[in-house]
Amino acid sequence: MSSEEGPTQQQQPEQEKKPDEPPSAASDAPQQESGSSSPAAEPPAAVAEPPPAAVAEPPAAAPAAEEKPLSFRALVLTGHGGYDKVKLQVKTMAKPKLKAGEVLVRVKACGLNFAELLARQGLYELLPSPPVTMGMEGSGVIEAVGEDVNDRKVGDRVIALARSGMWQEVAVVSADRTFLMPEEMSFEEGAALTINYMTAYMMLFEMANLRPGKSVLIHMAAGGVGIAATQLCQTVQDVTVFGTASASKHETITQGGVTHPIDYRTKDYVEEIRKISPKGVDIVLDPLGGSDTQKGYSLLKPLGMIIVFGAANCVTGQRKNLLAMAKTWYNQLSLNTMKLMQSNKAVSGFHLGYITDEQLFGRTMSTLLELYKQGKIKPRIDSSYHFEEVTEAMKRMHERQNIGKVILLPEPKKEEEKPKSNAEAGENVEKNDAAISEKKEEEVEAEKD
Amino acid sequence: MSSEEGPTQQQQPEQEKKPDEPPSAASDAPQQESGSSSPAAEPPAAVAEPPPAAVAEPPAAAPAAEEKPLSFRALVLTGHGGYDKVKLQVKTMAKPKLKAGEVLVRVKACGLNFAELLARQGLYELLPSPPVTMGMEGSGVIEAVGEDVNDRKVGDRVIALARSGMWQEVAVVSADRTFLMPEEMSFEEGAALTINYMTAYMMLFEMANLRPGKSVLIHMAAGGVGIAATQLCQTVQDVTVFGTASASKHETITQGGVTHPIDYRTKDYVEEIRKISPKGVDIVLDPLGGSDTQKGYSLLKPLGMIIVFGAANCVTGQRKNLLAMAKTWYNQLSLNTMKLMQSNKAVSGFHLGYITDEQLFGRTMSTLLELYKQGKIKPRIDSSYHFEEVTEAMKRMHERQNIGKVILLPEPKKEEEKPKSNAEAGENVEKNDAAISEKKEEEVEAEKD
């Protein structure tokens, strides 16, 4: 995620391609999904919906006439705005020539993050300008390794991180940013682990000082980071978790470890917490920003810490909402050190995208993978969408329908999943999906958790 | 230190006094200093210098004619301003009637803190308005216990804490705010332990998250908190300590555990630290405020924390300096959460005086006393001054001449310590002290550490 390497990664695959490159090393990856036919065989027409204008842009680098081109599907942000700005494109390129330290990954699953919703609206400054392939995390199988890569080999199942460019069938990433997956981990779990769990872990254990007996307020407790944070809180004795979520999700988050679920839509969470714990809480994880940061600060016990790691309150409608942004900005917590001294409180900000410490990444992932092996954490997959369903995936997260992680699958939706009458374009499926999504949208309007 | 109990404590001893109360239980206190003659026998004339106007105020509650009054020496802040505002007074009172949970302590040693310098200038809002006996920490021997006090008995050697009122020969304090001293601990060490070590401990381990391999910047590393923090850093493996102090103190603080001493007077400490650790430091303990807070913030590594716990930059001359205050205030770090997110940093304030969590006090003191017994921490006593030498004591701290803790002793300076020709008032001694002090003042003007 260093600013030096990330932005260029999505262009990497469009460099020279040798046709004799093995397409995949599926034999080493028992859990790898079957049916991932050669991307080159995927007809562009199959990705027409959504969005309708997909495959609009020609590949940046046309393959040399004598080489067999490699085609792959990619989700490209073509401009800032609504859902239709993310288009499924089929790119064609020569075989990428890997630099030293790089690996080529055949991507099997990708994570959708709130950052991508912000990025689509033009609110995420770390994503390069459109057009750009989105995606910060994924999992897959190593298909080729560059020079000086000694600890990765073709066929390794890995989690991969990048600043952008993971939402495509093949991606070139730095080997340092890949992590070997345990055998029992599915690709979906691998894609769900990195951003959410690293964010939660670094906040709770690097930034705050979570110890036995402490209490934590977790907003959006049914979201990706919320579930990760709740699970990580369980790794410490006697931690009380207050979690906000809509009532329908309370049973699930309670099973996941939330001690006191709070329906923020019908109750004032500050009052609810004060009823249970008059002195407040020790740690507040705040992905909302604005007035919620002020509330969280007020809830802190002495020596407590609030960590602001998002501004979800900025995101209301499908497009950039200047009023919501202004409101969030205006209401954000501003303070000086004198005030902090008198209250004995700590305020911090966290943004994984601005962390460039490779050792920290490595150490954290190593800890998380160990916790996974011990069964102490397990990513909860809310749903998996194929690339052509990215609009539904984004809607699901935007409308806070998800409980856990929303996954994107590069491989095309299979024929058997589609109604036979619309086998090629899957129109009915998409229409059905859209209809369901709209219904839910009414039900959960203005919901956030 | 709860705001409810503190401010009234200094008046407590001036209530009813039964003359049959045992004056002391020295037999249980082997290290108790000898020669503490009955305070009642202390002639008021002996405390005339400094300050000249001592014993100006009559005791608030005159003893009943039939009771033998208890006289005791107290250092009283009579107004805001220079050194002369702290006056040695002899108060007379009836035997205090202890409330449930209270104990009467015969004070043997008191700590001088930077807060008292601020308070004298009118810059410490937690001290009640003058006239008020100062002093937040001391050690001594329990002379009487109130009802419901089961874990303290007459003769116990204790450390005692209060919001004010500890700078007197006898003090009534809440038993909860007393802590049994280990046998091997001197009264001076006891008086030096509480404020400085609790402050350092809570900052490093409750607020920040000091762990192996981290780096810490300690300003005023030769001061009370500085030395405490340095020692506490040694209890964690592989912690790098950058400590600012004037060059003459480097040898001492290096022996105490400072890895990289920096003479802030001749060098830019930001540059010096960057030379050694280009990425900066993990934790900054900032007692200075103003522009130094901004520098400290800039020095933080990602996931690092600065803790502001003072505004020593406000204190320049002997009296309140509005320009220095305005400058410190103007330059203080102000920030919003967006900025914090992009830098992945934490800013916190710490002020022991605003902490009211009794359990936290008890837990912290218990840990500190255990560390003391294990030999891992040991308060460094810079110097001890008798009450009549309080001006010299304050000057020594104000001018940053001290390396370690400055202690105040309630008992009068002994005859043998004084030149024979001035046995009663000790004039020559004080003049000599003052002369020495003035000389040093020239040498170390504008010095801070």
PDB file of C-alpha atoms in Angstrom, chain A residues 227-338:
ATOM      1  CA  ILE A 227     -17.206  -8.347  12.905  1.00  0.00           C
ATOM      2  CA  ALA A 228     -13.420  -8.529  12.758  1.00  0.00           C
ATOM      3  CA  ALA A 229     -13.094  -6.205  15.748  1.00  0.00           C
ATOM      4  CA  THR A 230     -15.687  -8.147  17.719  1.00  0.00           C
ATOM      5  CA  GLN A 231     -13.839 -11.407  17.098  1.00  0.00           C
ATOM      6  CA  LEU A 232     -10.523  -9.858  18.055  1.00  0.00           C
ATOM      7  CA  CYS A 233     -12.050  -8.522  21.271  1.00  0.00           C
ATOM      8  CA  GLN A 234     -12.854 -12.139  22.149  1.00  0.00           C
ATOM      9  CA  THR A 235      -9.151 -12.953  22.130  1.00  0.00           C
ATOM     10  CA  VAL A 236      -8.752 -10.824  25.280  1.00  0.00           C
ATOM     11  CA  GLN A 237     -10.302 -11.833  28.575  1.00  0.00           C
ATOM     12  CA  ASP A 238     -13.339 -10.086  29.933  1.00  0.00           C
ATOM     13  CA  VAL A 239     -13.794  -7.440  27.249  1.00  0.00           C
ATOM     14  CA  THR A 240     -17.236  -5.840  27.042  1.00  0.00           C
ATOM     15  CA  VAL A 241     -18.368  -5.029  23.507  1.00  0.00           C
ATOM     16  CA  PHE A 242     -21.109  -2.521  22.773  1.00  0.00           C
ATOM     17  CA  GLY A 243     -22.120  -2.937  19.142  1.00  0.00           C
ATOM     18  CA  THR A 244     -24.470  -0.808  17.103  1.00  0.00           C
ATOM     19  CA  ALA A 245     -26.493  -2.481  14.374  1.00  0.00           C
ATOM     20  CA  SER A 246     -30.086  -2.593  13.231  1.00  0.00           C
ATOM     21  CA  ALA A 247     -32.260  -4.879  15.316  1.00  0.00           C
ATOM     22  CA  SER A 248     -32.492  -7.580  12.663  1.00  0.00           C
ATOM     23  CA  LYS A 249     -28.772  -8.202  12.992  1.00  0.00           C
ATOM     24  CA  HIS A 250     -28.612  -8.381  16.772  1.00  0.00           C
ATOM     25  CA  GLU A 251     -28.894 -12.119  17.033  1.00  0.00           C
ATOM     26  CA  THR A 252     -25.999 -12.631  14.646  1.00  0.00           C
ATOM     27  CA  ILE A 253     -23.671 -10.089  16.221  1.00  0.00           C
ATOM     28  CA  THR A 254     -24.508 -11.331  19.709  1.00  0.00           C
ATOM     29  CA  GLN A 255     -23.499 -14.827  18.653  1.00  0.00           C
ATOM     30  CA  GLY A 256     -20.369 -13.267  17.255  1.00  0.00           C
ATOM     31  CA  GLY A 257     -19.400 -11.796  20.606  1.00  0.00           C
ATOM     32  CA  VAL A 258     -21.163  -8.447  21.000  1.00  0.00           C
ATOM     33  CA  THR A 259     -22.104  -8.151  24.673  1.00  0.00           C
ATOM     34  CA  HIS A 260     -24.632  -5.345  24.285  1.00  0.00           C
ATOM     35  CA  PRO A 261     -26.171  -4.888  20.827  1.00  0.00           C
ATOM     36  CA  ILE A 262     -27.775  -1.477  20.376  1.00  0.00           C
ATOM     37  CA  ASP A 263     -30.250  -0.532  17.704  1.00  0.00           C
ATOM     38  CA  TYR A 264     -29.031   2.945  16.835  1.00  0.00           C
ATOM     39  CA  ARG A 265     -32.084   3.505  14.654  1.00  0.00           C
ATOM     40  CA  THR A 266     -34.584   3.378  17.459  1.00  0.00           C
ATOM     41  CA  LYS A 267     -32.439   4.319  20.434  1.00  0.00           C
ATOM     42  CA  ASP A 268     -29.834   6.879  21.411  1.00  0.00           C
ATOM     43  CA  TYR A 269     -26.729   4.765  21.730  1.00  0.00           C
ATOM     44  CA  VAL A 270     -25.092   7.222  24.130  1.00  0.00           C
ATOM     45  CA  GLU A 271     -28.002   6.896  26.541  1.00  0.00           C
ATOM     46  CA  GLU A 272     -28.113   3.126  26.156  1.00  0.00           C
ATOM     47  CA  ILE A 273     -24.424   2.784  26.960  1.00  0.00           C
ATOM     48  CA  ARG A 274     -24.678   5.151  29.935  1.00  0.00           C
ATOM     49  CA  LYS A 275     -27.497   3.033  31.337  1.00  0.00           C
ATOM     50  CA  ILE A 276     -25.309  -0.049  31.264  1.00  0.00           C
ATOM     51  CA  SER A 277     -21.973   1.615  32.001  1.00  0.00           C
ATOM     52  CA  PRO A 278     -22.436   5.061  33.574  1.00  0.00           C
ATOM     53  CA  LYS A 279     -18.730   5.843  33.311  1.00  0.00           C
ATOM     54  CA  GLY A 280     -18.647   5.122  29.586  1.00  0.00           C
ATOM     55  CA  VAL A 281     -16.260   2.992  27.595  1.00  0.00           C
ATOM     56  CA  ASP A 282     -12.516   2.622  27.188  1.00  0.00           C
ATOM     57  CA  ILE A 283     -12.239   2.414  23.429  1.00  0.00           C
ATOM     58  CA  VAL A 284     -14.458   3.721  20.634  1.00  0.00           C
ATOM     59  CA  LEU A 285     -13.909   2.574  17.068  1.00  0.00           C
ATOM     60  CA  ASP A 286     -15.519   5.228  14.926  1.00  0.00           C
ATOM     61  CA  PRO A 287     -16.005   4.692  11.181  1.00  0.00           C
ATOM     62  CA  LEU A 288     -18.739   7.329  11.011  1.00  0.00           C
ATOM     63  CA  GLY A 289     -17.159  10.707  11.700  1.00  0.00           C
ATOM     64  CA  GLY A 290     -18.969  13.957  12.264  1.00  0.00           C
ATOM     65  CA  SER A 291     -21.246  14.259  15.257  1.00  0.00           C
ATOM     66  CA  ASP A 292     -20.752  10.583  16.098  1.00  0.00           C
ATOM     67  CA  THR A 293     -17.110  11.328  16.826  1.00  0.00           C
ATOM     68  CA  GLN A 294     -18.186  13.958  19.320  1.00  0.00           C
ATOM     69  CA  LYS A 295     -20.572  11.495  20.925  1.00  0.00           C
ATOM     70  CA  GLY A 296     -17.888   8.844  21.058  1.00  0.00           C
ATOM     71  CA  TYR A 297     -15.440  11.269  22.643  1.00  0.00           C
ATOM     72  CA  SER A 298     -17.991  12.176  25.289  1.00  0.00           C
ATOM     73  CA  LEU A 299     -18.464   8.484  26.073  1.00  0.00           C
ATOM     74  CA  LEU A 300     -14.792   7.866  26.794  1.00  0.00           C
ATOM     75  CA  LYS A 301     -13.665   7.023  30.270  1.00  0.00           C
ATOM     76  CA  PRO A 302     -10.529   8.763  31.501  1.00  0.00           C
ATOM     77  CA  LEU A 303      -7.512   7.237  29.736  1.00  0.00           C
ATOM     78  CA  GLY A 304      -9.865   6.114  27.003  1.00  0.00           C
ATOM     79  CA  MET A 305      -9.250   6.434  23.289  1.00  0.00           C
ATOM     80  CA  ILE A 306     -11.429   7.094  20.286  1.00  0.00           C
ATOM     81  CA  ILE A 307     -10.096   5.991  16.925  1.00  0.00           C
ATOM     82  CA  VAL A 308     -11.669   7.623  13.911  1.00  0.00           C
ATOM     83  CA  PHE A 309     -11.136   5.449  10.874  1.00  0.00           C
ATOM     84  CA  GLY A 310     -13.740   6.569   8.432  1.00  0.00           C
ATOM     85  CA  ALA A 311     -16.344   9.087   7.526  1.00  0.00           C
ATOM     86  CA  ALA A 312     -19.238   6.860   6.590  1.00  0.00           C
ATOM     87  CA  ASN A 313     -21.576   9.671   7.533  1.00  0.00           C
ATOM     88  CA  CYS A 314     -20.366  11.404   4.371  1.00  0.00           C
ATOM     89  CA  VAL A 315     -21.831   8.661   2.238  1.00  0.00           C
ATOM     90  CA  THR A 316     -25.574   8.957   1.962  1.00  0.00           C
ATOM     91  CA  GLY A 317     -26.905   8.657  -1.556  1.00  0.00           C
ATOM     92  CA  GLN A 318     -25.332   7.000  -4.546  1.00  0.00           C
ATOM     93  CA  ARG A 319     -23.344  10.068  -5.494  1.00  0.00           C
ATOM     94  CA  LYS A 320     -21.201  12.557  -3.677  1.00  0.00           C
ATOM     95  CA  ASN A 321     -23.407  14.480  -1.278  1.00  0.00           C
ATOM     96  CA  LEU A 322     -21.879  17.849  -0.582  1.00  0.00           C
ATOM     97  CA  LEU A 323     -24.336  18.610   2.194  1.00  0.00           C
ATOM     98  CA  ALA A 324     -23.583  15.373   4.042  1.00  0.00           C
ATOM     99  CA  MET A 325     -19.885  15.998   3.601  1.00  0.00           C
ATOM    100  CA  ALA A 326     -20.135  19.538   4.880  1.00  0.00           C
ATOM    101  CA  LYS A 327     -22.181  18.380   7.838  1.00  0.00           C
ATOM    102  CA  THR A 328     -19.722  15.636   8.675  1.00  0.00           C
ATOM    103  CA  TRP A 329     -16.800  17.994   8.281  1.00  0.00           C
ATOM    104  CA  TYR A 330     -18.428  20.717  10.315  1.00  0.00           C
ATOM    105  CA  ASN A 331     -19.301  18.349  13.144  1.00  0.00           C
ATOM    106  CA  GLN A 332     -15.978  16.584  13.273  1.00  0.00           C
ATOM    107  CA  LEU A 333     -14.161  16.710  16.516  1.00  0.00           C
ATOM    108  CA  SER A 334     -11.660  19.532  16.687  1.00  0.00           C
ATOM    109  CA  LEU A 335      -9.636  19.920  19.803  1.00  0.00           C
ATOM    110  CA  ASN A 336      -6.571  21.303  21.339  1.00  0.00           C
ATOM    111  CA  THR A 337      -4.192  19.723  23.769  1.00  0.00           C
ATOM    112  CA  MET A 338      -5.414  21.725  26.768  1.00  0.00           C
TER     113      MET A 338
END
